[in-house]
Amino acid sequence: MTESRKVYLDYSATTPVRDEVLKEMLPYFTEHFGNASSLYTIGLESKAAIDKAREQVANLIGASPKEIYFTGGGSESDNWVLESIANDMKSKGKGNHIITSRIEHHAVLHTCQFLEKNGYEVTYLDVEKDGTVTPEALEKAIRDDTVLISIMYINNEIGTIEPIRELAEVAHKHGILFHTDAVQAVGNTPIDVKAAGIDMLSMSSHKIYGPKGEGALYVRRGVRIPSFIHGGAQEMGKRAGTENLAGIVGFGKAAELAKQNLKNHVRHCSELRDYLVQQIMEKIPDVYLNGPADMSRRHPGNANITFEYIEGESILLLLDSFGIAVSTGSACSSKSLEPSHVLSAIGVPDEMIHGTIRFTVGDFTTKEDIDYTVECLVKVVERLREISSVNSQKGWN
C-alpha cells in the first residue's frame, strides 16, 4: 500500500536545507566563486564571506570566531581532536590514555579503536540506565597518564543530554582536556562553551538545516591542537585545502537562524515529541521509551521506542510504504545487523533492541503528521504482531 502523504521523522539523521540558507549559498556557486586565498577583489570577497560565517557559527555556541575551524563535518572534527591530541600528548611523554563512553557516535568509537591498535589505551565508561555518564564514573576512570576525555553532549539514538559542565569540571580538576561531540546538541539546546568549560567541540551543518559536507571544530583559545590535513595555510594554518565556500556560507546562515529560532524550535519539537509518545503509549500495548523519562533531559525531538515481539526493520519498511520515514538507530549504522551499541549499553536485551524505532521530529513536523504516523503505526504493529504470533505457533521463531 502506498500513500501520497510524506512524513519525515528522522531529523537526527539529517535536516532539509532551509530556503533562507539555500538563497544565501547560491551566489557563491556562480558570481562569488573566488578562492579565499587570493589577494584580488573576488578572492577577498570570498574571504569576507567565510569570516562572516565563522562569526555566525561562533555566536551560536558562545565562542570567538578565531576559535572556530571549518571542517568537512562532525566526523572529521572528532577524528581531528582524538588523533591529533593523542599523538601530540604521546610524543611529549604526557601519556597515552583516553576516556570516552560506551554510547558515543561511531566517529568517536571507531577512532578510539584505531588508536588502540596503535598503542593507545582507551577506557569506555558505562552509563546509567537512562544513558547518563556520571561525574563519579568519570572521576574513577582518570589515571595519571590520561590525556583526553571525550563525552558526547547529546546522544544520537536515545537523546540523553549529558551533564557536560560537571564532566568538564572533573576533567579540569585533573588538568585534562575535555572534548564533546555536540553534533546532536548544537541548535537543539542552549550551548555556552565558556560557561560549560568545554575545550573542544565538534558540530555539523546538516543537523541544523544547513548543507551536508560542512562542519566545524571549536578549539578554546590556549589549547594547542596540531594540524590534521597538511598543505596550504587555510583555516589559520590548521586545515589545508581550498574552502567549501558555499557550504561554509550556508553553515553560517543556518547557525544564525538556529540561534534566532532556538526557543521556538525547542518548544515546537518538544510539544510534538511528547504528543507522539503519549499517543503511541495510549494506543499500542507493550511499548517502552528508551532514554530519560524526564523529557527535559533529552533531545527535544527524540523518541526512541521499543515495540515488543516484532522487528524494527519491518516496522520501518512498512511505515515507508505509507510515506513515513523513521530510523532503527543512527543513520551512520542503519545498514548494520549488529544490535545498537547504545541500547546494549543501557541494558536493553538484544531481542528488544531489534524491535526499536527512533523517531525524531523537527521544525517542519506538524500535529497532522503525528496523527497520521500513529494511525499507520497502529496498523503496522498489529499486522506484524499477528504474523509474529502465527510464526511462533508454527515453530518458526
Coordinates of C-alpha atoms in Angstrom, one line a residue:
M1 CA 0.0 0.0 0.0
T2 CA 1.4 3.4 -1.0
E3 CA 0.1 6.7 0.2
S4 CA 0.8 10.1 -1.4
R5 CA 1.4 11.7 2.0
K6 CA 5.0 12.1 3.0
V7 CA 6.1 12.4 6.7
Y8 CA 9.8 12.8 7.6
L9 CA 10.5 11.8 11.2
D10 CA 14.3 11.3 11.1
Y11 CA 15.6 14.8 11.7
S12 CA 18.5 13.4 13.8
A13 CA 19.8 11.7 10.7
T14 CA 19.8 14.9 8.6
T15 CA 17.6 18.0 8.0
P16 CA 16.5 19.7 4.9
V17 CA 18.3 22.9 3.9
R18 CA 16.2 25.9 4.8
D19 CA 15.1 28.2 1.9
E20 CA 16.9 31.2 3.5
V21 CA 20.1 29.1 3.7
L22 CA 19.9 28.0 0.1
K23 CA 19.3 31.5 -1.0
E24 CA 22.4 32.7 0.9
M25 CA 24.5 29.9 -0.7
L26 CA 23.5 30.2 -4.4
P27 CA 25.6 33.3 -5.3
Y28 CA 28.7 31.6 -4.1
F29 CA 28.4 28.9 -6.7
T30 CA 28.4 31.4 -9.5
E31 CA 29.2 35.2 -9.3
H32 CA 31.1 35.0 -5.9
F33 CA 33.2 31.9 -6.7
G34 CA 36.7 33.3 -5.9
N35 CA 39.4 31.4 -3.9
A36 CA 39.6 33.0 -0.5
S37 CA 43.4 32.7 -0.5
S38 CA 43.6 35.0 -3.5
L39 CA 44.6 38.7 -3.0
Y40 CA 42.4 40.2 -5.7
T41 CA 38.9 41.5 -5.1
I42 CA 36.9 38.4 -5.9
G43 CA 39.1 36.4 -3.6
L44 CA 38.8 38.9 -0.8
E45 CA 35.0 38.9 -1.1
S46 CA 35.1 35.1 -0.5
K47 CA 37.4 35.6 2.5
A48 CA 34.9 38.1 3.9
A49 CA 32.1 35.7 3.5
I50 CA 34.0 33.0 5.3
D51 CA 34.9 35.4 8.1
K52 CA 31.2 36.3 8.5
A53 CA 30.2 32.6 8.6
R54 CA 32.9 31.9 11.2
E55 CA 31.4 34.7 13.4
Q56 CA 27.8 33.3 12.9
V57 CA 28.9 29.8 14.0
A58 CA 30.9 31.2 16.9
N59 CA 27.9 33.2 18.1
L60 CA 25.7 30.0 18.2
I61 CA 27.9 28.4 20.9
G62 CA 29.3 31.5 22.7
A63 CA 32.8 31.3 21.2
S64 CA 35.2 33.7 19.5
P65 CA 35.4 33.5 15.7
K66 CA 39.2 32.7 16.0
E67 CA 38.2 29.6 17.9
I68 CA 36.2 28.1 15.0
Y69 CA 37.8 25.9 12.4
F70 CA 35.7 24.7 9.4
T71 CA 35.9 21.0 8.6
G72 CA 34.1 18.6 6.3
G73 CA 31.7 17.5 9.0
G74 CA 31.3 16.2 12.6
S75 CA 33.2 13.0 11.9
E76 CA 36.2 14.9 10.7
S77 CA 36.1 17.2 13.7
D78 CA 36.0 14.2 16.0
N79 CA 38.9 12.4 14.2
W80 CA 40.9 15.6 14.3
V81 CA 40.6 16.0 18.0
L82 CA 41.2 12.4 19.0
E83 CA 44.1 11.6 16.7
S84 CA 45.9 14.9 16.9
I85 CA 45.7 15.5 20.6
A86 CA 46.6 11.8 21.4
N87 CA 49.6 11.9 19.1
D88 CA 50.7 15.3 20.4
M89 CA 50.4 14.2 24.1
K90 CA 52.1 10.9 23.5
S91 CA 55.0 12.5 21.6
K92 CA 55.6 14.8 24.6
G93 CA 55.6 11.9 27.0
K94 CA 52.4 13.0 28.8
G95 CA 50.5 9.8 28.5
N96 CA 48.5 7.6 26.1
H97 CA 45.2 7.1 27.9
I98 CA 41.9 8.4 26.6
I99 CA 38.5 8.2 28.3
T100 CA 35.2 8.1 26.4
S101 CA 31.8 6.4 26.9
R102 CA 30.2 3.3 25.5
I103 CA 27.4 5.2 23.8
E104 CA 29.4 7.6 21.7
H105 CA 28.9 8.0 18.0
H106 CA 31.0 5.7 15.8
A107 CA 33.0 8.7 14.7
V108 CA 34.5 8.7 18.2
L109 CA 34.3 4.9 19.0
H110 CA 36.0 3.8 15.7
T111 CA 38.7 6.4 16.0
C112 CA 39.4 5.2 19.6
Q113 CA 39.6 1.7 18.3
F114 CA 42.0 2.8 15.6
L115 CA 44.1 4.5 18.3
E116 CA 44.1 1.3 20.5
K117 CA 45.6 -0.6 17.5
N118 CA 48.4 2.0 17.5
G119 CA 49.5 1.7 21.1
Y120 CA 46.9 3.9 23.0
E121 CA 44.7 2.8 25.9
V122 CA 41.1 3.7 26.0
T123 CA 38.6 3.4 28.8
Y124 CA 34.9 3.2 27.7
L125 CA 32.7 4.4 30.6
D126 CA 29.5 2.5 31.4
V127 CA 26.4 4.7 31.6
E128 CA 23.2 4.7 33.7
K129 CA 20.0 3.1 32.5
D130 CA 18.9 6.4 31.0
G131 CA 22.2 6.9 29.2
T132 CA 23.8 9.3 31.6
V133 CA 27.6 9.5 32.1
T134 CA 28.1 10.4 35.7
P135 CA 30.9 12.6 37.0
E136 CA 31.6 9.9 39.6
A137 CA 32.2 7.3 37.0
L138 CA 34.5 9.7 35.1
E139 CA 36.4 10.5 38.2
K140 CA 37.1 6.8 39.0
A141 CA 38.4 6.2 35.4
I142 CA 41.1 9.0 35.4
R143 CA 44.7 7.9 35.6
D144 CA 48.0 9.7 35.8
D145 CA 48.5 9.1 32.0
T146 CA 45.0 10.3 30.9
V147 CA 45.4 13.0 28.3
L148 CA 42.0 13.5 26.8
I149 CA 38.3 13.0 27.8
S150 CA 35.6 12.9 25.0
I151 CA 32.0 12.6 26.0
M152 CA 29.1 13.5 23.6
Y153 CA 26.8 16.3 24.5
I154 CA 23.5 14.6 23.4
N155 CA 23.2 11.0 22.4
N156 CA 22.1 10.5 18.8
E157 CA 20.0 7.4 19.5
I158 CA 18.2 7.9 22.8
G159 CA 18.6 11.7 23.1
T160 CA 20.2 11.8 26.6
I161 CA 21.6 15.3 27.4
E162 CA 24.8 14.6 29.3
P163 CA 26.0 16.7 32.3
I164 CA 28.7 18.4 30.3
R165 CA 29.6 21.2 32.7
E166 CA 30.1 18.8 35.6
L167 CA 32.1 16.3 33.4
A168 CA 34.3 19.1 32.2
E169 CA 34.9 20.2 35.8
V170 CA 36.1 16.8 36.7
A171 CA 38.5 16.8 33.7
H172 CA 39.9 20.2 34.5
K173 CA 40.4 19.3 38.2
H174 CA 42.9 16.8 36.9
G175 CA 44.4 19.1 34.2
I176 CA 42.9 17.0 31.4
L177 CA 41.5 18.4 28.1
F178 CA 37.8 17.9 27.6
H179 CA 36.1 17.4 24.2
T180 CA 32.5 16.9 23.3
D181 CA 30.8 15.7 20.1
A182 CA 27.9 18.2 20.0
V183 CA 26.6 17.3 16.6
Q184 CA 23.1 16.5 18.0
A185 CA 23.2 19.3 20.6
V186 CA 24.1 22.4 18.5
G187 CA 20.8 24.1 17.6
N188 CA 18.8 21.8 19.9
T189 CA 19.8 23.1 23.3
P190 CA 21.5 26.3 24.5
I191 CA 25.3 26.0 24.5
D192 CA 27.8 28.3 26.0
V193 CA 31.3 26.7 25.6
K194 CA 32.8 29.1 28.1
A195 CA 30.3 28.6 30.9
A196 CA 30.4 24.8 30.3
G197 CA 34.2 24.7 30.4
I198 CA 34.5 22.9 27.0
D199 CA 37.9 22.8 25.5
M200 CA 36.9 21.4 22.1
L201 CA 33.5 20.8 20.5
S202 CA 32.5 19.1 17.2
M203 CA 29.5 20.2 15.2
S204 CA 27.9 19.6 11.8
S205 CA 25.9 21.9 9.4
H206 CA 23.4 19.3 8.1
K207 CA 21.8 18.8 11.6
I208 CA 20.7 22.5 11.8
Y209 CA 19.1 22.9 8.4
G210 CA 22.3 23.7 6.6
P211 CA 24.2 21.9 3.8
K212 CA 25.8 18.4 4.1
G213 CA 29.6 18.1 3.9
E214 CA 30.3 21.0 6.2
G215 CA 31.2 21.0 9.9
A216 CA 33.3 22.9 12.4
L217 CA 35.6 22.3 15.4
Y218 CA 35.7 24.7 18.3
V219 CA 39.1 24.9 20.0
R220 CA 39.3 27.0 23.1
R221 CA 42.0 29.7 22.8
G222 CA 45.1 28.5 24.6
V223 CA 44.6 24.8 23.6
R224 CA 47.2 23.7 21.1
I225 CA 45.9 21.3 18.5
P226 CA 48.2 20.1 15.7
S227 CA 47.1 20.3 12.1
F228 CA 45.1 17.4 10.8
I229 CA 45.3 18.0 7.0
H230 CA 48.6 19.3 5.7
G231 CA 49.1 21.5 2.7
G232 CA 48.1 25.2 2.4
A233 CA 47.5 27.7 5.1
Q234 CA 43.8 27.6 5.2
E235 CA 41.8 27.7 8.5
M236 CA 44.5 29.6 10.3
G237 CA 47.1 27.1 9.1
K238 CA 45.4 24.1 10.7
R239 CA 43.3 22.5 8.0
A240 CA 44.7 22.7 4.4
G241 CA 42.5 22.7 1.3
T242 CA 40.5 25.2 -0.6
E243 CA 37.5 26.1 1.4
N244 CA 34.0 24.8 0.6
L245 CA 32.8 28.4 0.2
A246 CA 29.1 27.9 -0.5
G247 CA 28.9 25.2 2.2
I248 CA 30.6 27.5 4.8
V249 CA 28.3 30.4 3.9
G250 CA 25.3 28.0 4.2
F251 CA 26.5 26.7 7.6
G252 CA 26.9 30.3 8.8
K253 CA 23.4 31.3 7.8
A254 CA 22.0 28.1 9.3
A255 CA 23.8 28.9 12.6
E256 CA 22.4 32.4 12.6
L257 CA 18.9 31.1 12.2
A258 CA 19.4 28.3 14.7
K259 CA 20.3 30.9 17.3
Q260 CA 17.4 33.2 16.5
N261 CA 14.9 30.3 16.5
L262 CA 16.2 28.2 19.4
K263 CA 13.4 28.8 21.9
N264 CA 10.7 28.3 19.3
H265 CA 12.4 25.3 17.9
V266 CA 12.8 23.5 21.3
R267 CA 9.2 24.3 22.2
H268 CA 7.8 23.1 18.9
C269 CA 9.8 19.9 18.8
S270 CA 9.2 19.1 22.5
E271 CA 5.4 19.5 22.2
L272 CA 5.1 17.3 19.1
R273 CA 7.6 14.7 20.5
D274 CA 5.6 14.5 23.8
Y275 CA 2.4 14.2 21.9
L276 CA 3.8 11.4 19.7
V277 CA 5.0 9.4 22.8
Q278 CA 1.7 9.9 24.5
Q279 CA -0.3 8.7 21.5
I280 CA 1.9 5.6 21.0
M281 CA 1.8 4.7 24.7
E282 CA -2.0 5.0 24.8
K283 CA -2.8 3.2 21.5
I284 CA -0.2 0.5 21.3
P285 CA 0.5 -2.1 24.1
D286 CA 3.9 -3.4 25.1
V287 CA 6.0 -0.5 24.1
Y288 CA 8.8 1.1 26.0
L289 CA 10.5 4.5 25.9
N290 CA 14.3 4.3 26.0
G291 CA 16.4 7.0 27.5
P292 CA 15.5 9.6 30.1
A293 CA 11.9 9.6 31.4
D294 CA 12.3 13.2 32.2
M295 CA 11.7 14.7 28.8
S296 CA 13.6 17.9 29.7
R297 CA 16.8 15.8 29.9
R298 CA 16.7 14.6 26.3
H299 CA 16.9 16.0 22.8
P300 CA 13.7 18.0 22.1
G301 CA 12.7 16.0 19.1
N302 CA 13.8 12.5 20.2
A303 CA 11.6 9.5 21.0
N304 CA 13.4 6.1 21.0
I305 CA 10.7 3.4 21.4
T306 CA 10.8 -0.4 21.6
F307 CA 7.9 -2.4 20.3
E308 CA 7.9 -5.9 21.7
Y309 CA 7.6 -9.1 19.7
I310 CA 8.5 -7.6 16.3
E311 CA 11.4 -6.4 14.3
G312 CA 12.2 -2.6 14.0
E313 CA 13.3 -3.1 10.4
S314 CA 9.9 -4.5 9.4
I315 CA 8.2 -1.5 11.1
L316 CA 10.5 0.9 9.2
L317 CA 9.8 -0.7 5.8
L318 CA 6.0 -0.8 6.3
L319 CA 5.9 2.7 7.6
D320 CA 7.9 3.7 4.5
S321 CA 5.2 2.2 2.4
F322 CA 2.8 4.7 4.0
G323 CA 5.3 7.5 3.1
I324 CA 6.7 7.8 6.7
A325 CA 10.5 7.9 7.2
V326 CA 11.9 6.8 10.6
S327 CA 15.1 5.1 11.8
T328 CA 16.1 1.9 13.6
G329 CA 19.1 3.7 15.0
S330 CA 21.7 6.2 13.9
A331 CA 21.8 6.8 10.1
C332 CA 25.5 6.0 10.1
S333 CA 25.0 2.4 11.3
S334 CA 21.5 1.7 9.9
K335 CA 22.8 -0.9 7.4
S336 CA 24.5 -2.9 10.2
L337 CA 22.8 -6.1 11.5
E338 CA 24.5 -5.6 14.9
P339 CA 22.3 -4.5 17.8
S340 CA 22.6 -0.9 18.8
H341 CA 25.6 -0.4 21.0
V342 CA 23.8 2.4 22.7
L343 CA 20.7 0.3 23.7
S344 CA 23.0 -2.5 24.7
A345 CA 24.9 -0.1 27.0
I346 CA 21.7 0.9 28.8
G347 CA 20.7 -2.8 29.3
V348 CA 18.1 -3.4 26.7
P349 CA 18.1 -7.1 25.7
D350 CA 19.1 -7.9 22.1
E351 CA 15.7 -9.2 21.1
M352 CA 14.1 -6.0 22.2
I353 CA 16.8 -3.8 20.6
H354 CA 15.8 -5.3 17.3
G355 CA 12.3 -4.0 17.8
T356 CA 13.3 -0.4 18.4
I357 CA 12.5 2.7 16.3
R358 CA 13.9 6.1 16.7
F359 CA 11.5 8.9 15.8
T360 CA 12.9 12.5 15.6
V361 CA 10.6 15.5 14.9
G362 CA 11.8 18.8 13.5
D363 CA 10.8 22.3 12.5
F364 CA 8.6 21.2 9.6
T365 CA 6.8 18.4 11.5
T366 CA 3.1 19.1 12.2
K367 CA 0.5 17.6 14.6
E368 CA -1.3 16.2 11.5
D369 CA 2.0 14.4 10.7
I370 CA 2.0 12.8 14.1
D371 CA -1.7 11.8 13.9
Y372 CA -1.1 10.2 10.6
T373 CA 2.0 8.4 11.8
V374 CA 0.3 7.0 14.9
E375 CA -2.7 5.9 12.8
C376 CA -0.4 4.0 10.4
L377 CA 1.9 2.7 13.2
V378 CA -1.1 1.1 15.0
K379 CA -1.9 -0.8 11.8
V380 CA 1.7 -1.8 11.2
V381 CA 2.3 -3.1 14.7
E382 CA -0.9 -5.1 14.8
R383 CA -0.2 -6.7 11.4
L384 CA 3.4 -7.6 12.4
R385 CA 2.4 -9.0 15.7
E386 CA -0.2 -11.1 14.1
I387 CA 2.4 -12.5 11.7
S388 CA 4.8 -13.0 14.6
S389 CA 2.2 -14.9 16.6
V390 CA 1.3 -17.2 13.8
N391 CA 5.0 -17.9 13.1
S392 CA 5.6 -18.6 16.7
Q393 CA 2.8 -21.1 16.9
K394 CA 4.2 -22.8 13.8
G395 CA 7.6 -23.1 15.5
W396 CA 9.3 -20.6 13.1
N397 CA 10.8 -18.5 15.8

